[in-house]
Short mmCIF file of C-alpha atoms (C1' of nucleotides) in Angstrom, two decimals:
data_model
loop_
_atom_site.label_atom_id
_atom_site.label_comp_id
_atom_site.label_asym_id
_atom_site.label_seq_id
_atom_site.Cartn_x
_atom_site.Cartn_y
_atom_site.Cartn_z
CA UNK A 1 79.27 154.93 1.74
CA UNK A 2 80.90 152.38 4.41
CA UNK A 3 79.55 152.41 7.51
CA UNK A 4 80.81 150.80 10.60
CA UNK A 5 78.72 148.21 12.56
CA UNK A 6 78.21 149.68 16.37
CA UNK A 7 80.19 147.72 17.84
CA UNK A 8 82.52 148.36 15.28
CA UNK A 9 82.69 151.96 16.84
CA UNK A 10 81.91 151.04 20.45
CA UNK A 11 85.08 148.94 20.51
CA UNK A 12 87.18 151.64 18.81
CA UNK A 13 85.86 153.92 21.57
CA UNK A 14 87.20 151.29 24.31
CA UNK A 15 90.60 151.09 22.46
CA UNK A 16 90.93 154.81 22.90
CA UNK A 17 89.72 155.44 26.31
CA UNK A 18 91.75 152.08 27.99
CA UNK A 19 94.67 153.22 26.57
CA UNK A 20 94.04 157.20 27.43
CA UNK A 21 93.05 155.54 30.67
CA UNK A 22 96.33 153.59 31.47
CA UNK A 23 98.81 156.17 29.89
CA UNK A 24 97.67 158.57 31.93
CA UNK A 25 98.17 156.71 35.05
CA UNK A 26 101.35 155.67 34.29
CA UNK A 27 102.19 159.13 33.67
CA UNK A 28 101.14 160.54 36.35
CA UNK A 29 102.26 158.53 38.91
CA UNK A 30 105.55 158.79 37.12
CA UNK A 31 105.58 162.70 37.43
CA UNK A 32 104.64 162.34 41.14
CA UNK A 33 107.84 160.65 41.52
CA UNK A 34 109.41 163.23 40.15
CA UNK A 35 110.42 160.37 37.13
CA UNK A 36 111.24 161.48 33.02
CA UNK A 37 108.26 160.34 30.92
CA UNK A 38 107.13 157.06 29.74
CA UNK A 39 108.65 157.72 26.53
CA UNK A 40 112.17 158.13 28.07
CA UNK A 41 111.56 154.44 29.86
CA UNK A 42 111.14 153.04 26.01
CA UNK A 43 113.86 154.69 24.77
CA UNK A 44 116.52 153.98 27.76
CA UNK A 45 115.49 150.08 27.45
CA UNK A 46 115.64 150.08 23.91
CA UNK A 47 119.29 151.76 23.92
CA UNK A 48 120.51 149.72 27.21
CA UNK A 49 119.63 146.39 25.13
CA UNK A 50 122.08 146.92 22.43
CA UNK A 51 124.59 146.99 25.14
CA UNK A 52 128.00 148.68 24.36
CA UNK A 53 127.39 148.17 20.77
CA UNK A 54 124.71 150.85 20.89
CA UNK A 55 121.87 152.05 18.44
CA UNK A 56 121.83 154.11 15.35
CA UNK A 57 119.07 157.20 15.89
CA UNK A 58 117.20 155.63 12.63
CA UNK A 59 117.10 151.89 14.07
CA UNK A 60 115.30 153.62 17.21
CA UNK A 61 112.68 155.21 14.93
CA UNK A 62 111.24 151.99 14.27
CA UNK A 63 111.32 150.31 17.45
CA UNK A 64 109.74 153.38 19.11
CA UNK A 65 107.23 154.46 16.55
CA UNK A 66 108.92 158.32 16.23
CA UNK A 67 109.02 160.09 13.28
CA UNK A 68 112.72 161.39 12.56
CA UNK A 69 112.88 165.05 14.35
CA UNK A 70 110.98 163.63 16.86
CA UNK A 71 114.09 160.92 17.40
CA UNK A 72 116.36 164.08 17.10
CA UNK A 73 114.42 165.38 19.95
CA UNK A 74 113.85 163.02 22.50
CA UNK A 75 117.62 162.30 22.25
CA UNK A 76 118.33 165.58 23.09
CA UNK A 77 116.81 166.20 26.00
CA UNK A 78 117.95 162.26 27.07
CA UNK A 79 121.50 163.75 26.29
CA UNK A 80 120.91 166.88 28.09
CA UNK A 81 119.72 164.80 31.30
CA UNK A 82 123.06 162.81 30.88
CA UNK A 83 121.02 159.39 30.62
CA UNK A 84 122.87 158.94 27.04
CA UNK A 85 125.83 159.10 25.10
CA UNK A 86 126.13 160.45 21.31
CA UNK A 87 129.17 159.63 19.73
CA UNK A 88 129.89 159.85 15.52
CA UNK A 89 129.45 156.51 13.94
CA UNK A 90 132.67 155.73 12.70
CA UNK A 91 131.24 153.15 9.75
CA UNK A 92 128.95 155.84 8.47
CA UNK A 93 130.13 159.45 8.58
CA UNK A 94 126.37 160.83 8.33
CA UNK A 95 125.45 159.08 11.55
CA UNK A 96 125.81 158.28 15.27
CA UNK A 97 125.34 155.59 18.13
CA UNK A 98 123.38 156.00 21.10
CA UNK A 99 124.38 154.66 24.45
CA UNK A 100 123.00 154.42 27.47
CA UNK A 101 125.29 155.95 30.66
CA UNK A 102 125.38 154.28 34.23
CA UNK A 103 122.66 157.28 35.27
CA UNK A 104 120.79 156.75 32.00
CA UNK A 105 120.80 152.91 33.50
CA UNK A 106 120.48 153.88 37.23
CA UNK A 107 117.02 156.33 36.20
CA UNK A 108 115.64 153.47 33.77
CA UNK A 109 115.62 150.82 36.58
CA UNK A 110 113.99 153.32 39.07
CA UNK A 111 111.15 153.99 36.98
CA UNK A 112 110.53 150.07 36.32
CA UNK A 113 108.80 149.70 39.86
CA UNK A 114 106.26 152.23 39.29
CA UNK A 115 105.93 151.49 35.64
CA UNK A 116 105.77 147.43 36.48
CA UNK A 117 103.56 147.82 39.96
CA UNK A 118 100.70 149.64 37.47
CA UNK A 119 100.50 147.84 34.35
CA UNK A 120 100.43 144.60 36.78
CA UNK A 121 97.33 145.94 38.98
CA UNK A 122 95.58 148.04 36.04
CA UNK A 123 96.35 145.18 33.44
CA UNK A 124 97.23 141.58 34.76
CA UNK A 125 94.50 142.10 37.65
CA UNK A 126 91.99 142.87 35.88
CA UNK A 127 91.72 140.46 32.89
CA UNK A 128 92.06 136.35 33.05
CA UNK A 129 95.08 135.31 32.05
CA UNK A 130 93.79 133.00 29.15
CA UNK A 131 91.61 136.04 28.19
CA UNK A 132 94.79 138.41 28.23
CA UNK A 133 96.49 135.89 25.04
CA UNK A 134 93.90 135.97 22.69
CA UNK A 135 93.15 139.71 22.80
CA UNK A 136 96.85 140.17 22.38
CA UNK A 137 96.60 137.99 18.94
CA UNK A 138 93.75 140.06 18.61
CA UNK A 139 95.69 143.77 18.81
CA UNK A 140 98.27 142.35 16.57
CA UNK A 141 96.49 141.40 14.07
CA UNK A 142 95.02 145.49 14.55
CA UNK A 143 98.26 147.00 13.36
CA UNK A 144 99.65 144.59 11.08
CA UNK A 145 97.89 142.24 8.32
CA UNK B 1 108.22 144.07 43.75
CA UNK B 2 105.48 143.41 42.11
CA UNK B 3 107.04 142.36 38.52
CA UNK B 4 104.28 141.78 35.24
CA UNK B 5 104.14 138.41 33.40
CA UNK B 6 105.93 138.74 29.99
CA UNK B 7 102.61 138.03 28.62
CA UNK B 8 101.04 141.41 30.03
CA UNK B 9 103.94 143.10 28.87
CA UNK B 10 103.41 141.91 25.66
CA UNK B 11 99.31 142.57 25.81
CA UNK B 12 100.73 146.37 27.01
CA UNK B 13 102.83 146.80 23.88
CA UNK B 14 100.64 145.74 21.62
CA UNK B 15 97.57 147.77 22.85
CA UNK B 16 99.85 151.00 22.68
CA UNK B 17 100.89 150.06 19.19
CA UNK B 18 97.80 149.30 18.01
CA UNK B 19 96.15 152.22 19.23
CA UNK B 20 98.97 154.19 17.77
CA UNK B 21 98.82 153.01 14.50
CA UNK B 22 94.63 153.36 13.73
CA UNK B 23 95.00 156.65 15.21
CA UNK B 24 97.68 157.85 12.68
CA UNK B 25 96.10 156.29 10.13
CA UNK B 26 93.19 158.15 10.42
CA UNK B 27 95.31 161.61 11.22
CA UNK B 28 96.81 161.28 8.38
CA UNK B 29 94.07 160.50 6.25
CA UNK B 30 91.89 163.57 7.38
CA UNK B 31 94.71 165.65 7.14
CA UNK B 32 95.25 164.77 3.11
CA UNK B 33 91.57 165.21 2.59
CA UNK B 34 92.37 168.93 4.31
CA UNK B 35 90.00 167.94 7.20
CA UNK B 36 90.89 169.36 10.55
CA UNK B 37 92.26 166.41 13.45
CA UNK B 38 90.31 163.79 14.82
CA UNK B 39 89.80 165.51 18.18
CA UNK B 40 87.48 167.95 16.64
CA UNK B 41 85.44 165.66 14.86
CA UNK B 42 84.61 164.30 18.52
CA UNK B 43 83.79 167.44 19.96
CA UNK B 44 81.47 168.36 16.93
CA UNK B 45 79.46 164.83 17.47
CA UNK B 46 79.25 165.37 21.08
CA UNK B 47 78.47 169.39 20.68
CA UNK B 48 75.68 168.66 17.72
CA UNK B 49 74.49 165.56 19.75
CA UNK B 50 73.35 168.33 22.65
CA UNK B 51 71.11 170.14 19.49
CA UNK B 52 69.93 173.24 20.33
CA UNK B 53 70.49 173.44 24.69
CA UNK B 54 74.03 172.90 23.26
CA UNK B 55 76.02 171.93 26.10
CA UNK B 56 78.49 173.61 29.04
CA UNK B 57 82.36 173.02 28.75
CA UNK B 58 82.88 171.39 32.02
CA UNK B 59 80.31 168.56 30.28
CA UNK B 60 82.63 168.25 27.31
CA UNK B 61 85.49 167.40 29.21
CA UNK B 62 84.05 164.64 30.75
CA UNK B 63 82.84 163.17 27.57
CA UNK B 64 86.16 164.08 25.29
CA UNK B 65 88.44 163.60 28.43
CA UNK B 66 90.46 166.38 28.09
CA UNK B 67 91.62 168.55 31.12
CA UNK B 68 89.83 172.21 31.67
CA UNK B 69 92.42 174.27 29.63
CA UNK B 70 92.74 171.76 26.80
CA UNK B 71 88.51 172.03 26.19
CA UNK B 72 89.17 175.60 26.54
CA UNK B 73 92.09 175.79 23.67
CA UNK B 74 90.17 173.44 21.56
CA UNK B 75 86.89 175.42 21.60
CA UNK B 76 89.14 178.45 20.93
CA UNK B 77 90.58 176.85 17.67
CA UNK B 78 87.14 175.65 16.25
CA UNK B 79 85.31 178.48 17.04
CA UNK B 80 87.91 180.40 15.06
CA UNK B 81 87.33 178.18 12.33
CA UNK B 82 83.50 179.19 12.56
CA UNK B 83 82.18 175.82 13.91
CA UNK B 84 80.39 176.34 16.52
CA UNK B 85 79.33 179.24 18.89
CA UNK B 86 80.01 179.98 22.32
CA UNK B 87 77.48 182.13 24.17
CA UNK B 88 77.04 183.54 27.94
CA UNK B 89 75.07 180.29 29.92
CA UNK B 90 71.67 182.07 31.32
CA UNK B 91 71.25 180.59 34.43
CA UNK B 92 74.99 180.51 35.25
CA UNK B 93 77.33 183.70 35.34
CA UNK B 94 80.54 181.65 35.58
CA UNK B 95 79.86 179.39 32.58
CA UNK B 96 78.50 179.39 28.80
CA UNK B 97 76.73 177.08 26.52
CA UNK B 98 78.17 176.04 23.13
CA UNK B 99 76.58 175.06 20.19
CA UNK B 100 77.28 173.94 16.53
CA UNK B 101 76.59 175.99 13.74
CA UNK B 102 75.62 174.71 10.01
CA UNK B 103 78.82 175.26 8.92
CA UNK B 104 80.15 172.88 11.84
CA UNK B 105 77.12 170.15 10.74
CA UNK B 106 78.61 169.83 7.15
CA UNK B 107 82.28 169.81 8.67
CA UNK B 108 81.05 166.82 10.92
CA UNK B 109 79.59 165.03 8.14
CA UNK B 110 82.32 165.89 5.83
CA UNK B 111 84.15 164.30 7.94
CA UNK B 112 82.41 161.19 8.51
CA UNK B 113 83.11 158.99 5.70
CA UNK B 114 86.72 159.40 5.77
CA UNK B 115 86.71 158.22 9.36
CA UNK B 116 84.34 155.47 9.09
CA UNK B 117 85.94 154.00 6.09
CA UNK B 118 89.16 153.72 7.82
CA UNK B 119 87.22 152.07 10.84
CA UNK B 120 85.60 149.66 8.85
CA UNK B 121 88.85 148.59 6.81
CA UNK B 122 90.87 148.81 9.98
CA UNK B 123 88.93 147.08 12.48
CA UNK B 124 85.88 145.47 11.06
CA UNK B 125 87.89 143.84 8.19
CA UNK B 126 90.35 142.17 10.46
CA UNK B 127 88.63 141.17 13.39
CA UNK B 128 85.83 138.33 13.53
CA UNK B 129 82.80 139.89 14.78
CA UNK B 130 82.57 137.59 18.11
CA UNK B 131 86.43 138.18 18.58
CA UNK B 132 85.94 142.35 18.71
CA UNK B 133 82.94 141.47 21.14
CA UNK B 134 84.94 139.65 23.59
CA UNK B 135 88.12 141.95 22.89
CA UNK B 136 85.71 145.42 23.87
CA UNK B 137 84.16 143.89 27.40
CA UNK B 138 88.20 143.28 27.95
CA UNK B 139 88.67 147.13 27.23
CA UNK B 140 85.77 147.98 29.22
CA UNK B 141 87.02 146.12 31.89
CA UNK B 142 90.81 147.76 32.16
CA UNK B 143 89.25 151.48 31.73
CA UNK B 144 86.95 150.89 34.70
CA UNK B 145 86.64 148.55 37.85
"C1'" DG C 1 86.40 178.68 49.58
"C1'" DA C 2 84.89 175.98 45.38
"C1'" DA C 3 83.45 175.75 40.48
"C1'" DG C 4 83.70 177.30 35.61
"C1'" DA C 5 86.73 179.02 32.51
"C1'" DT C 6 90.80 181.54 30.64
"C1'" DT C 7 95.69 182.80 30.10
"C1'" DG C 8 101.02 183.57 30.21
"C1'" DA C 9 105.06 181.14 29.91
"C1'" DG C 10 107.62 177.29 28.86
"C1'" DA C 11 107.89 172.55 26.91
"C1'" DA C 12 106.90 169.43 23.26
"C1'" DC C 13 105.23 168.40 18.64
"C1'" DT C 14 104.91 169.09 13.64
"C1'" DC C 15 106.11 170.50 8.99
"C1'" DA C 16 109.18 171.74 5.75
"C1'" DA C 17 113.68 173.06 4.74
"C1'" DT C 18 118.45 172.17 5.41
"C1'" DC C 19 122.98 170.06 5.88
"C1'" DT C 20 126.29 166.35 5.36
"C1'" DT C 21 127.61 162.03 3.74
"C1'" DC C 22 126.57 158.05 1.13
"C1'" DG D 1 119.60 161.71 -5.79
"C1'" DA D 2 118.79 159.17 -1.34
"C1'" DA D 3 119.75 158.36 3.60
"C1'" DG D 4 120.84 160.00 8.34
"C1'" DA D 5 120.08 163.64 11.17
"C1'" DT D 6 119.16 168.47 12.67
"C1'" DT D 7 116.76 172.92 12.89
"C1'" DG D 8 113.59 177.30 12.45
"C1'" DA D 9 109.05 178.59 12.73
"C1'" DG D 10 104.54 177.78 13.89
"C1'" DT D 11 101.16 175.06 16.52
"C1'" DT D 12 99.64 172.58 20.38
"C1'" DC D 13 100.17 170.95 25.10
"C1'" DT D 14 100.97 171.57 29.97
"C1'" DC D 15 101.41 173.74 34.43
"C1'" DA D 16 100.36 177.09 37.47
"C1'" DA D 17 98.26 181.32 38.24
"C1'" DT D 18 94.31 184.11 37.52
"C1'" DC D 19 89.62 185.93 37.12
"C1'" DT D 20 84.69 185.83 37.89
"C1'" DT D 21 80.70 183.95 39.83
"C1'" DC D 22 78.65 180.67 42.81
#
DNA sequence: GAAGATTGAGAACTCAATCTTC
DNA sequence: GAAGATTGAGTTCTCAATCTTC
């Protein structure tokens, strides 16, 4: 049987708690705001990049890691909250585009502050900048190759 | 406002990603094999780790990180399943002590090399040993001061 | 009143099935 | 039949309230 090295496992155990660590926070001191989740800030920026043009429910699967009903749902409640627009593709009669509304844009810029003021003191103060590009090469390599 | 370099954006993303995409891996592996989700394969260690004092709920929470209900749910589910056994604590009316049972010990080890396969092909295989050092103090280092 | 633990109700997630259009 | 997207049913998560014992 395989077995990991120890610090094989120890580091997987970092990997989990740092990032249980620093969603939370983020999270939380979103909520105290009385701010959507973190996963409406990804999906707002993702949608308010493509602009006017807009994104195809299936294109945002990939950027944000969501399984297809999962999609279906976020973008519901985003609709419901009047952040985004759905309207029927008009290439592709099985689809839609996704676009962001003036609130939808309004709420994703007054979440960046807390979002930005915590992953700069919890992240960027905390490791050496020179340190902070190699473990990124690092993590990439992780979920790719 | 405080804004983030683009380079701890970038370090952000790719932690999230990365963490995202070993822990679905393994899901989704156990789940195949018609194991039961990584979370209780952590509670088992840490319950079978406490032998036979077994070991208070409040303690687990600290160690698996979850919030007071969540333990509470979880125990619920894998007690169900026969995996361990919750009994009043002696010395404390409020609380109880849980323990694993046999059938919990071959469930944990069952377990086991499915999990530590997928760590060792995961992580092992594509980091260089002095790289995952350096990368875990870094983790160490964002989860605590 | 605080600590240990549970619970009801509502929200979110997951799986599998479904529907429509390609 | 495959792709884009939704949905019903069941499970899990979350919040706030609750209960018992300290």
């Amino acid at each position: 049987m395989i077995t990991p090295q120890p610090t094989t496992i120890a580091f997987w155990t970092a990997l989990v708690s740092a990032n249980r660590h620093l969603i939370e926070t983020i999270e939380t001191a979103l909520k105290a705001e009385g701010m959507p989740p973190l996963a409406w800030y990804d999906a707002l920026l993702e949608i308010e990049k493509t602009g006017s043009d807009g994104i195809r429910p299936f294109a945002l699967e990939d950027r944000l890691l969501l399984p297809q009903y999962g999609t279906s749902r976020l973008l519901d409640r985003i609709t419901k909250a009047g952040l985004i627009e759905r309207t029927a593709c008009a290439d592709d009669g099985r689809g839609q585009v996704v676009r962001i509304t003036d609130a939808g844009k309004r709420m994703r810029r007054s979440m960046w502050p807390i979002y930005a003021d915590l992953l700069t003191k919890l992240i960027e103060w905390k490791l050496p900048r020179d340190e902070m590009a190699g473990l990124l090469a690092s993590l990439q390599r992780l979920r790719n190759g």
